[in-house]
Amino acid sequence: MQRVLRDPIQCQCQKRGIKIGLVIFIGIGHIFKSNMAIAIGHQSSEQGHPMTDSLPITNRSRLRRSHPRGHFDRETINAILDAQPLCSVGYVMEGKPYVTPTLQWREGNHAYWHGSSASQALRAGRDAEVCLSVSILDGFVLARSGFHHSVNSRSVTLFGTAFKVEDPVEKLAKLTRFVNGLFPGRYADLRPDTAQDLKATTLLGLKIEEGSAKIRSGGPNDEEADYALPIWAGVIPVQTEIGAPIPDPRNLDGVAMPEHVREFKLGSAYGKKQE
């Protein structure tokens, strides 16, 4: 039995009378679009320096068109990052671009991701310019012309210089927070990490100081003359579903399914708890 994930960002937006939607990701690059979110308190970063409520608009982060869809406030950016752990990180290796999918999590004013210490991409990303993007698809927008077809979505694109978390105590604390952010309380039940586990893991971080969110919502925006055409137009909503957990057949007899598995909700442990 499946249960539909009720995105806290969508719920909050509906309370504010904001209609959640999508945008279009197309072509050689990626055009990201995003949506609004839950309230997140503004606090100082882990370094103790005060944060502004909004990111500065730079040449890389500004929107060239559809300006109302752009959002630079931390509340919107943080909420989208907290709602979607799956991201893509772009690196430059030997002068060529590479994009890899991975999971990210946010702690205050920083985003983190990890992988194998043997990863060429992670080695290339250390102390180098990277681009991290998160996107959530909310629906397909069908218009009366191919040109005006679109998608409703929420997205965040961040730019900056990645850094490597070297201290093993700090690394373990952040990896613990990553697991507990998805599955509250799980890390305490796991086999403790060994020194080799930590050595085999590279952890990169990025300060959230340049980037933007994009939100596309609502129905199609057709040419005025096209509304007279006998063509169906509208939105096909898209939702994320959480299925019933599937036990590992090698589970020991009598091992009960924990609450964080039975009640799993994507993004439920992030946001305010991670500030």
PDB file of C-alpha atoms in Angstrom:
ATOM      1  CA  MET A   1       0.000   0.000   0.000  1.00  0.00           C
ATOM      2  CA  GLN A   2       1.360   3.362  -0.995  1.00  0.00           C
ATOM      3  CA  ARG A   3       0.902   6.671   0.695  1.00  0.00           C
ATOM      4  CA  VAL A   4       1.113  10.012  -0.996  1.00  0.00           C
ATOM      5  CA  LEU A   5       3.852  12.259   0.348  1.00  0.00           C
ATOM      6  CA  ARG A   6       2.351  15.529   1.535  1.00  0.00           C
ATOM      7  CA  ASP A   7       5.145  17.981   0.884  1.00  0.00           C
ATOM      8  CA  PRO A   8       5.371  20.514   3.747  1.00  0.00           C
ATOM      9  CA  ILE A   9       6.389  23.150   1.212  1.00  0.00           C
ATOM     10  CA  GLN A  10       3.189  22.669  -0.761  1.00  0.00           C
ATOM     11  CA  CYS A  11       1.061  22.675   2.390  1.00  0.00           C
ATOM     12  CA  GLN A  12       2.560  25.955   3.569  1.00  0.00           C
ATOM     13  CA  CYS A  13       2.215  27.525   0.145  1.00  0.00           C
ATOM     14  CA  GLN A  14      -1.453  26.583  -0.057  1.00  0.00           C
ATOM     15  CA  LYS A  15      -2.009  28.255   3.313  1.00  0.00           C
ATOM     16  CA  ARG A  16      -0.515  31.401   1.898  1.00  0.00           C
ATOM     17  CA  GLY A  17      -2.732  31.224  -1.161  1.00  0.00           C
ATOM     18  CA  ILE A  18       0.178  30.397  -3.394  1.00  0.00           C
ATOM     19  CA  LYS A  19      -0.445  27.851  -6.083  1.00  0.00           C
ATOM     20  CA  ILE A  20       2.340  25.310  -6.421  1.00  0.00           C
ATOM     21  CA  GLY A  21       3.476  24.334  -9.811  1.00  0.00           C
ATOM     22  CA  LEU A  22       6.280  23.497 -12.157  1.00  0.00           C
ATOM     23  CA  VAL A  23       8.645  24.695 -14.840  1.00  0.00           C
ATOM     24  CA  ILE A  24      10.740  23.393 -17.657  1.00  0.00           C
ATOM     25  CA  PHE A  25      14.014  21.622 -17.653  1.00  0.00           C
ATOM     26  CA  ILE A  26      15.160  21.363 -21.242  1.00  0.00           C
ATOM     27  CA  GLY A  27      18.041  21.344 -23.624  1.00  0.00           C
ATOM     28  CA  ILE A  28      21.772  21.343 -23.354  1.00  0.00           C
ATOM     29  CA  GLY A  29      21.964  22.781 -19.894  1.00  0.00           C
ATOM     30  CA  HIS A  30      19.185  22.715 -17.384  1.00  0.00           C
ATOM     31  CA  ILE A  31      16.523  25.300 -16.683  1.00  0.00           C
ATOM     32  CA  PHE A  32      15.462  24.854 -13.125  1.00  0.00           C
ATOM     33  CA  LYS A  33      12.203  25.936 -11.588  1.00  0.00           C
ATOM     34  CA  SER A  34      11.094  25.825  -8.010  1.00  0.00           C
ATOM     35  CA  ASN A  35       8.371  26.333  -5.420  1.00  0.00           C
ATOM     36  CA  MET A  36       7.745  27.853  -2.004  1.00  0.00           C
ATOM     37  CA  ALA A  37       8.038  26.386   1.359  1.00  0.00           C
ATOM     38  CA  ILE A  38       7.883  26.096   5.071  1.00  0.00           C
ATOM     39  CA  ALA A  39       8.994  28.756   7.473  1.00  0.00           C
ATOM     40  CA  ILE A  40      12.579  28.405   8.569  1.00  0.00           C
ATOM     41  CA  GLY A  41      14.132  30.616  11.223  1.00  0.00           C
ATOM     42  CA  HIS A  42      17.008  32.875  10.243  1.00  0.00           C
ATOM     43  CA  GLN A  43      19.991  32.134  12.411  1.00  0.00           C
ATOM     44  CA  SER A  44      23.700  32.698  12.178  1.00  0.00           C
ATOM     45  CA  SER A  45      25.864  30.259  10.232  1.00  0.00           C
ATOM     46  CA  GLU A  46      28.004  27.556  11.820  1.00  0.00           C
ATOM     47  CA  GLN A  47      30.963  29.921  11.651  1.00  0.00           C
ATOM     48  CA  GLY A  48      29.213  32.413  13.914  1.00  0.00           C
ATOM     49  CA  HIS A  49      28.865  35.100  11.251  1.00  0.00           C
ATOM     50  CA  PRO A  50      25.436  36.673  10.770  1.00  0.00           C
ATOM     51  CA  MET A  51      23.489  35.713   7.655  1.00  0.00           C
ATOM     52  CA  THR A  52      21.401  38.072   5.598  1.00  0.00           C
ATOM     53  CA  ASP A  53      17.836  37.059   4.812  1.00  0.00           C
ATOM     54  CA  SER A  54      18.584  36.922   1.070  1.00  0.00           C
ATOM     55  CA  LEU A  55      21.461  35.911  -1.175  1.00  0.00           C
ATOM     56  CA  PRO A  56      23.004  38.611  -3.362  1.00  0.00           C
ATOM     57  CA  ILE A  57      21.943  38.669  -7.013  1.00  0.00           C
ATOM     58  CA  THR A  58      25.009  37.912  -9.125  1.00  0.00           C
ATOM     59  CA  ASN A  59      25.636  37.513 -12.829  1.00  0.00           C
ATOM     60  CA  ARG A  60      25.525  33.720 -12.392  1.00  0.00           C
ATOM     61  CA  SER A  61      22.424  33.560 -10.217  1.00  0.00           C
ATOM     62  CA  ARG A  62      20.206  36.236 -11.763  1.00  0.00           C
ATOM     63  CA  LEU A  63      17.353  35.228 -14.047  1.00  0.00           C
ATOM     64  CA  ARG A  64      17.598  36.330 -17.661  1.00  0.00           C
ATOM     65  CA  ARG A  65      13.842  35.973 -18.186  1.00  0.00           C
ATOM     66  CA  SER A  66      10.670  35.160 -16.189  1.00  0.00           C
ATOM     67  CA  HIS A  67      12.047  37.246 -13.344  1.00  0.00           C
ATOM     68  CA  PRO A  68       9.039  36.752 -11.000  1.00  0.00           C
ATOM     69  CA  ARG A  69       9.923  33.060 -10.796  1.00  0.00           C
ATOM     70  CA  GLY A  70      13.265  33.793  -9.170  1.00  0.00           C
ATOM     71  CA  HIS A  71      13.689  33.773  -5.396  1.00  0.00           C
ATOM     72  CA  PHE A  72      16.818  34.758  -3.488  1.00  0.00           C
ATOM     73  CA  ASP A  73      15.500  34.619   0.082  1.00  0.00           C
ATOM     74  CA  ARG A  74      16.991  31.966   2.327  1.00  0.00           C
ATOM     75  CA  GLU A  75      13.585  30.783   3.544  1.00  0.00           C
ATOM     76  CA  THR A  76      12.613  29.565   0.072  1.00  0.00           C
ATOM     77  CA  ILE A  77      16.069  28.236  -0.813  1.00  0.00           C
ATOM     78  CA  ASN A  78      16.482  26.344   2.471  1.00  0.00           C
ATOM     79  CA  ALA A  79      13.027  24.792   2.313  1.00  0.00           C
ATOM     80  CA  ILE A  80      13.591  23.367  -1.173  1.00  0.00           C
ATOM     81  CA  LEU A  81      17.004  21.972  -0.170  1.00  0.00           C
ATOM     82  CA  ASP A  82      15.413  20.374   2.905  1.00  0.00           C
ATOM     83  CA  ALA A  83      12.532  18.866   0.902  1.00  0.00           C
ATOM     84  CA  GLN A  84      14.673  17.098  -1.721  1.00  0.00           C
ATOM     85  CA  PRO A  85      17.889  15.248  -0.807  1.00  0.00           C
ATOM     86  CA  LEU A  86      18.626  14.148  -4.385  1.00  0.00           C
ATOM     87  CA  CYS A  87      20.842  16.648  -6.178  1.00  0.00           C
ATOM     88  CA  SER A  88      23.317  17.002  -9.037  1.00  0.00           C
ATOM     89  CA  VAL A  89      26.785  18.465  -8.557  1.00  0.00           C
ATOM     90  CA  GLY A  90      28.762  19.884 -11.459  1.00  0.00           C
ATOM     91  CA  TYR A  91      32.567  19.761 -11.447  1.00  0.00           C
ATOM     92  CA  VAL A  92      35.321  20.639 -13.900  1.00  0.00           C
ATOM     93  CA  MET A  93      37.857  17.852 -14.407  1.00  0.00           C
ATOM     94  CA  GLU A  94      40.800  18.395 -16.755  1.00  0.00           C
ATOM     95  CA  GLY A  95      38.939  21.274 -18.355  1.00  0.00           C
ATOM     96  CA  LYS A  96      35.775  19.274 -19.037  1.00  0.00           C
ATOM     97  CA  PRO A  97      32.408  19.463 -17.231  1.00  0.00           C
ATOM     98  CA  TYR A  98      31.081  16.514 -15.246  1.00  0.00           C
ATOM     99  CA  VAL A  99      27.758  16.251 -13.419  1.00  0.00           C
ATOM    100  CA  THR A 100      27.107  13.525 -10.874  1.00  0.00           C
ATOM    101  CA  PRO A 101      23.942  12.686  -8.900  1.00  0.00           C
ATOM    102  CA  THR A 102      24.225  12.335  -5.144  1.00  0.00           C
ATOM    103  CA  LEU A 103      22.407  13.150  -1.906  1.00  0.00           C
ATOM    104  CA  GLN A 104      22.786  16.483  -0.153  1.00  0.00           C
ATOM    105  CA  TRP A 105      21.762  17.824   3.218  1.00  0.00           C
ATOM    106  CA  ARG A 106      21.774  21.271   4.738  1.00  0.00           C
ATOM    107  CA  GLU A 107      23.143  22.381   8.075  1.00  0.00           C
ATOM    108  CA  GLY A 108      22.460  26.043   8.671  1.00  0.00           C
ATOM    109  CA  ASN A 109      24.238  28.027   5.973  1.00  0.00           C
ATOM    110  CA  HIS A 110      26.043  25.071   4.382  1.00  0.00           C
ATOM    111  CA  ALA A 111      25.128  22.197   2.063  1.00  0.00           C
ATOM    112  CA  TYR A 112      27.020  18.901   2.276  1.00  0.00           C
ATOM    113  CA  TRP A 113      27.416  15.770   0.161  1.00  0.00           C
ATOM    114  CA  HIS A 114      29.652  12.729   0.382  1.00  0.00           C
ATOM    115  CA  GLY A 115      30.987   9.797  -1.596  1.00  0.00           C
ATOM    116  CA  SER A 116      33.885   7.415  -2.023  1.00  0.00           C
ATOM    117  CA  SER A 117      37.375   8.697  -1.331  1.00  0.00           C
ATOM    118  CA  ALA A 118      38.325   7.101  -4.653  1.00  0.00           C
ATOM    119  CA  SER A 119      35.929   9.399  -6.532  1.00  0.00           C
ATOM    120  CA  GLN A 120      37.711  11.528  -9.121  1.00  0.00           C
ATOM    121  CA  ALA A 121      34.849  14.018  -9.080  1.00  0.00           C
ATOM    122  CA  LEU A 122      35.086  14.567  -5.317  1.00  0.00           C
ATOM    123  CA  ARG A 123      38.842  14.965  -5.523  1.00  0.00           C
ATOM    124  CA  ALA A 124      38.397  17.499  -8.325  1.00  0.00           C
ATOM    125  CA  GLY A 125      35.747  19.364  -6.323  1.00  0.00           C
ATOM    126  CA  ARG A 126      37.909  20.057  -3.301  1.00  0.00           C
ATOM    127  CA  ASP A 127      38.795  23.770  -3.123  1.00  0.00           C
ATOM    128  CA  ALA A 128      37.327  24.211  -6.611  1.00  0.00           C
ATOM    129  CA  GLU A 129      34.303  25.919  -8.140  1.00  0.00           C
ATOM    130  CA  VAL A 130      31.227  23.671  -8.213  1.00  0.00           C
ATOM    131  CA  CYS A 131      27.536  24.007  -8.989  1.00  0.00           C
ATOM    132  CA  LEU A 132      24.927  22.142  -6.911  1.00  0.00           C
ATOM    133  CA  SER A 133      21.325  21.883  -8.051  1.00  0.00           C
ATOM    134  CA  VAL A 134      18.157  20.401  -6.553  1.00  0.00           C
ATOM    135  CA  SER A 135      14.857  20.116  -8.413  1.00  0.00           C
ATOM    136  CA  ILE A 136      11.351  18.872  -7.617  1.00  0.00           C
ATOM    137  CA  LEU A 137       8.870  18.090 -10.392  1.00  0.00           C
ATOM    138  CA  ASP A 138       5.294  19.099  -9.528  1.00  0.00           C
ATOM    139  CA  GLY A 139       3.436  18.656 -12.810  1.00  0.00           C
ATOM    140  CA  PHE A 140       3.301  18.858 -16.604  1.00  0.00           C
ATOM    141  CA  VAL A 141       1.751  21.956 -18.142  1.00  0.00           C
ATOM    142  CA  LEU A 142      -0.070  21.308 -21.425  1.00  0.00           C
ATOM    143  CA  ALA A 143      -0.693  24.394 -23.530  1.00  0.00           C
ATOM    144  CA  ARG A 144      -2.405  25.058 -26.859  1.00  0.00           C
ATOM    145  CA  SER A 145       0.918  25.217 -28.682  1.00  0.00           C
ATOM    146  CA  GLY A 146       4.082  23.202 -28.347  1.00  0.00           C
ATOM    147  CA  PHE A 147       6.029  26.377 -27.604  1.00  0.00           C
ATOM    148  CA  HIS A 148       4.077  27.104 -24.417  1.00  0.00           C
ATOM    149  CA  HIS A 149       4.192  23.580 -22.944  1.00  0.00           C
ATOM    150  CA  SER A 150       6.061  23.658 -19.655  1.00  0.00           C
ATOM    151  CA  VAL A 151       6.439  22.005 -16.269  1.00  0.00           C
ATOM    152  CA  ASN A 152       5.666  23.150 -12.758  1.00  0.00           C
ATOM    153  CA  SER A 153       8.617  22.649 -10.443  1.00  0.00           C
ATOM    154  CA  ARG A 154      10.762  23.947  -7.623  1.00  0.00           C
ATOM    155  CA  SER A 155      14.527  24.146  -7.842  1.00  0.00           C
ATOM    156  CA  VAL A 156      17.636  25.611  -6.280  1.00  0.00           C
ATOM    157  CA  THR A 157      20.977  26.212  -7.978  1.00  0.00           C
ATOM    158  CA  LEU A 158      24.009  27.065  -5.822  1.00  0.00           C
ATOM    159  CA  PHE A 159      27.472  28.246  -6.867  1.00  0.00           C
ATOM    160  CA  GLY A 160      30.697  28.399  -4.899  1.00  0.00           C
ATOM    161  CA  THR A 161      33.956  26.778  -3.856  1.00  0.00           C
ATOM    162  CA  ALA A 162      33.637  23.349  -2.252  1.00  0.00           C
ATOM    163  CA  PHE A 163      35.686  22.459   0.818  1.00  0.00           C
ATOM    164  CA  LYS A 164      36.623  19.102   2.292  1.00  0.00           C
ATOM    165  CA  VAL A 165      35.720  18.225   5.882  1.00  0.00           C
ATOM    166  CA  GLU A 166      38.997  16.797   7.187  1.00  0.00           C
ATOM    167  CA  ASP A 167      38.492  16.387  10.926  1.00  0.00           C
ATOM    168  CA  PRO A 168      37.246  12.810  11.580  1.00  0.00           C
ATOM    169  CA  VAL A 169      35.163  13.870  14.592  1.00  0.00           C
ATOM    170  CA  GLU A 170      33.441  16.598  12.593  1.00  0.00           C
ATOM    171  CA  LYS A 171      33.007  14.259   9.636  1.00  0.00           C
ATOM    172  CA  LEU A 172      31.346  11.597  11.792  1.00  0.00           C
ATOM    173  CA  ALA A 173      29.058  14.185  13.382  1.00  0.00           C
ATOM    174  CA  LYS A 174      27.898  15.442   9.996  1.00  0.00           C
ATOM    175  CA  LEU A 175      27.402  11.966   8.540  1.00  0.00           C
ATOM    176  CA  THR A 176      25.397  11.059  11.646  1.00  0.00           C
ATOM    177  CA  ARG A 177      23.256  14.136  11.143  1.00  0.00           C
ATOM    178  CA  PHE A 178      22.752  13.188   7.484  1.00  0.00           C
ATOM    179  CA  VAL A 179      21.394   9.731   8.349  1.00  0.00           C
ATOM    180  CA  ASN A 180      19.291  10.989  11.251  1.00  0.00           C
ATOM    181  CA  GLY A 181      17.958  13.785   9.059  1.00  0.00           C
ATOM    182  CA  LEU A 182      16.381  11.194   6.783  1.00  0.00           C
ATOM    183  CA  PHE A 183      15.639   8.542   9.412  1.00  0.00           C
ATOM    184  CA  PRO A 184      15.344  10.151  12.873  1.00  0.00           C
ATOM    185  CA  GLY A 185      17.274   8.271  15.545  1.00  0.00           C
ATOM    186  CA  ARG A 186      18.599   5.548  13.230  1.00  0.00           C
ATOM    187  CA  TYR A 187      22.321   6.154  13.681  1.00  0.00           C
ATOM    188  CA  ALA A 188      22.250   5.117  17.359  1.00  0.00           C
ATOM    189  CA  ASP A 189      21.021   1.643  16.332  1.00  0.00           C
ATOM    190  CA  LEU A 190      23.684   1.061  13.695  1.00  0.00           C
ATOM    191  CA  ARG A 191      27.023  -0.722  13.891  1.00  0.00           C
ATOM    192  CA  PRO A 192      29.509   2.033  14.821  1.00  0.00           C
ATOM    193  CA  ASP A 193      31.597   3.424  11.975  1.00  0.00           C
ATOM    194  CA  THR A 194      35.194   2.282  11.906  1.00  0.00           C
ATOM    195  CA  ALA A 195      38.243   4.393  11.157  1.00  0.00           C
ATOM    196  CA  GLN A 196      38.374   2.672   7.762  1.00  0.00           C
ATOM    197  CA  ASP A 197      34.743   3.603   7.055  1.00  0.00           C
ATOM    198  CA  LEU A 198      35.561   7.257   7.608  1.00  0.00           C
ATOM    199  CA  LYS A 199      38.807   7.040   5.642  1.00  0.00           C
ATOM    200  CA  ALA A 200      36.911   5.583   2.673  1.00  0.00           C
ATOM    201  CA  THR A 201      34.412   8.461   2.743  1.00  0.00           C
ATOM    202  CA  THR A 202      34.998  11.963   1.392  1.00  0.00           C
ATOM    203  CA  LEU A 203      32.732  14.718   2.709  1.00  0.00           C
ATOM    204  CA  LEU A 204      32.467  18.006   0.822  1.00  0.00           C
ATOM    205  CA  GLY A 205      30.653  21.152   1.831  1.00  0.00           C
ATOM    206  CA  LEU A 206      29.536  24.377   0.186  1.00  0.00           C
ATOM    207  CA  LYS A 207      28.654  27.630   1.899  1.00  0.00           C
ATOM    208  CA  ILE A 208      25.264  28.877   0.755  1.00  0.00           C
ATOM    209  CA  GLU A 209      26.166  32.392  -0.324  1.00  0.00           C
ATOM    210  CA  GLU A 210      25.495  32.496  -4.084  1.00  0.00           C
ATOM    211  CA  GLY A 211      22.531  31.012  -5.912  1.00  0.00           C
ATOM    212  CA  SER A 212      18.799  31.232  -6.391  1.00  0.00           C
ATOM    213  CA  ALA A 213      15.541  29.312  -6.329  1.00  0.00           C
ATOM    214  CA  LYS A 214      13.086  29.158  -9.220  1.00  0.00           C
ATOM    215  CA  ILE A 215       9.384  28.412  -8.968  1.00  0.00           C
ATOM    216  CA  ARG A 216       6.907  27.782 -11.763  1.00  0.00           C
ATOM    217  CA  SER A 217       3.291  27.134 -10.811  1.00  0.00           C
ATOM    218  CA  GLY A 218      -0.170  27.332 -12.321  1.00  0.00           C
ATOM    219  CA  GLY A 219      -1.603  26.618 -15.743  1.00  0.00           C
ATOM    220  CA  PRO A 220      -0.427  27.346 -19.290  1.00  0.00           C
ATOM    221  CA  ASN A 221       0.300  30.853 -20.525  1.00  0.00           C
ATOM    222  CA  ASP A 222      -0.994  30.774 -24.093  1.00  0.00           C
ATOM    223  CA  GLU A 223      -1.142  33.438 -26.746  1.00  0.00           C
ATOM    224  CA  GLU A 224      -4.468  35.258 -26.407  1.00  0.00           C
ATOM    225  CA  ALA A 225      -5.648  34.138 -29.850  1.00  0.00           C
ATOM    226  CA  ASP A 226      -4.969  30.472 -29.006  1.00  0.00           C
ATOM    227  CA  TYR A 227      -7.619  30.407 -26.258  1.00  0.00           C
ATOM    228  CA  ALA A 228     -10.228  30.262 -29.037  1.00  0.00           C
ATOM    229  CA  LEU A 229      -8.805  26.957 -30.350  1.00  0.00           C
ATOM    230  CA  PRO A 230     -10.646  23.671 -29.543  1.00  0.00           C
ATOM    231  CA  ILE A 231      -7.586  22.183 -27.795  1.00  0.00           C
ATOM    232  CA  TRP A 232      -7.520  20.741 -24.267  1.00  0.00           C
ATOM    233  CA  ALA A 233      -5.031  22.508 -22.026  1.00  0.00           C
ATOM    234  CA  GLY A 234      -4.245  22.271 -18.335  1.00  0.00           C
ATOM    235  CA  VAL A 235      -1.949  20.659 -15.773  1.00  0.00           C
ATOM    236  CA  ILE A 236      -1.163  17.025 -14.997  1.00  0.00           C
ATOM    237  CA  PRO A 237      -0.043  17.134 -11.332  1.00  0.00           C
ATOM    238  CA  VAL A 238       2.930  15.019 -10.265  1.00  0.00           C
ATOM    239  CA  GLN A 239       3.390  13.802  -6.680  1.00  0.00           C
ATOM    240  CA  THR A 240       6.059  11.784  -4.913  1.00  0.00           C
ATOM    241  CA  GLU A 241       4.782   8.587  -3.291  1.00  0.00           C
ATOM    242  CA  ILE A 242       6.357   6.629  -0.456  1.00  0.00           C
ATOM    243  CA  GLY A 243       5.773   2.916  -0.836  1.00  0.00           C
ATOM    244  CA  ALA A 244       5.452   0.254   1.840  1.00  0.00           C
ATOM    245  CA  PRO A 245       8.888  -0.767   3.241  1.00  0.00           C
ATOM    246  CA  ILE A 246      10.312  -4.068   1.916  1.00  0.00           C
ATOM    247  CA  PRO A 247      12.253  -6.024   4.587  1.00  0.00           C
ATOM    248  CA  ASP A 248      15.627  -7.546   3.756  1.00  0.00           C
ATOM    249  CA  PRO A 249      15.114 -11.348   3.639  1.00  0.00           C
ATOM    250  CA  ARG A 250      18.283 -11.707   5.722  1.00  0.00           C
ATOM    251  CA  ASN A 251      16.845  -9.731   8.647  1.00  0.00           C
ATOM    252  CA  LEU A 252      17.129 -11.718  11.858  1.00  0.00           C
ATOM    253  CA  ASP A 253      13.955 -13.227  13.239  1.00  0.00           C
ATOM    254  CA  GLY A 254      12.233 -10.964  15.708  1.00  0.00           C
ATOM    255  CA  VAL A 255      13.818  -7.716  14.494  1.00  0.00           C
ATOM    256  CA  ALA A 256      10.974  -5.226  14.428  1.00  0.00           C
ATOM    257  CA  MET A 257      10.563  -2.512  11.839  1.00  0.00           C
ATOM    258  CA  PRO A 258      11.503   0.781  13.550  1.00  0.00           C
ATOM    259  CA  GLU A 259       9.214   3.773  13.651  1.00  0.00           C
ATOM    260  CA  HIS A 260      11.450   5.859  11.409  1.00  0.00           C
ATOM    261  CA  VAL A 261      10.864   3.261   8.687  1.00  0.00           C
ATOM    262  CA  ARG A 262       7.129   2.815   9.253  1.00  0.00           C
ATOM    263  CA  GLU A 263       6.493   6.557   9.397  1.00  0.00           C
ATOM    264  CA  PHE A 264       9.075   7.721   6.864  1.00  0.00           C
ATOM    265  CA  LYS A 265       8.326  11.106   5.289  1.00  0.00           C
ATOM    266  CA  LEU A 266      10.734  12.750   2.909  1.00  0.00           C
ATOM    267  CA  GLY A 267      12.140  15.938   4.382  1.00  0.00           C
ATOM    268  CA  SER A 268      10.369  15.469   7.716  1.00  0.00           C
ATOM    269  CA  ALA A 269      13.481  15.732   9.878  1.00  0.00           C
ATOM    270  CA  TYR A 270      15.151  18.630   8.105  1.00  0.00           C
ATOM    271  CA  GLY A 271      14.401  22.335   8.260  1.00  0.00           C
ATOM    272  CA  LYS A 272      13.970  23.701  11.748  1.00  0.00           C
ATOM    273  CA  LYS A 273      15.513  20.668  13.407  1.00  0.00           C
ATOM    274  CA  GLN A 274      18.673  21.119  11.354  1.00  0.00           C
ATOM    275  CA  GLU A 275      19.178  24.832  12.120  1.00  0.00           C
TER     276      GLU A 275
END
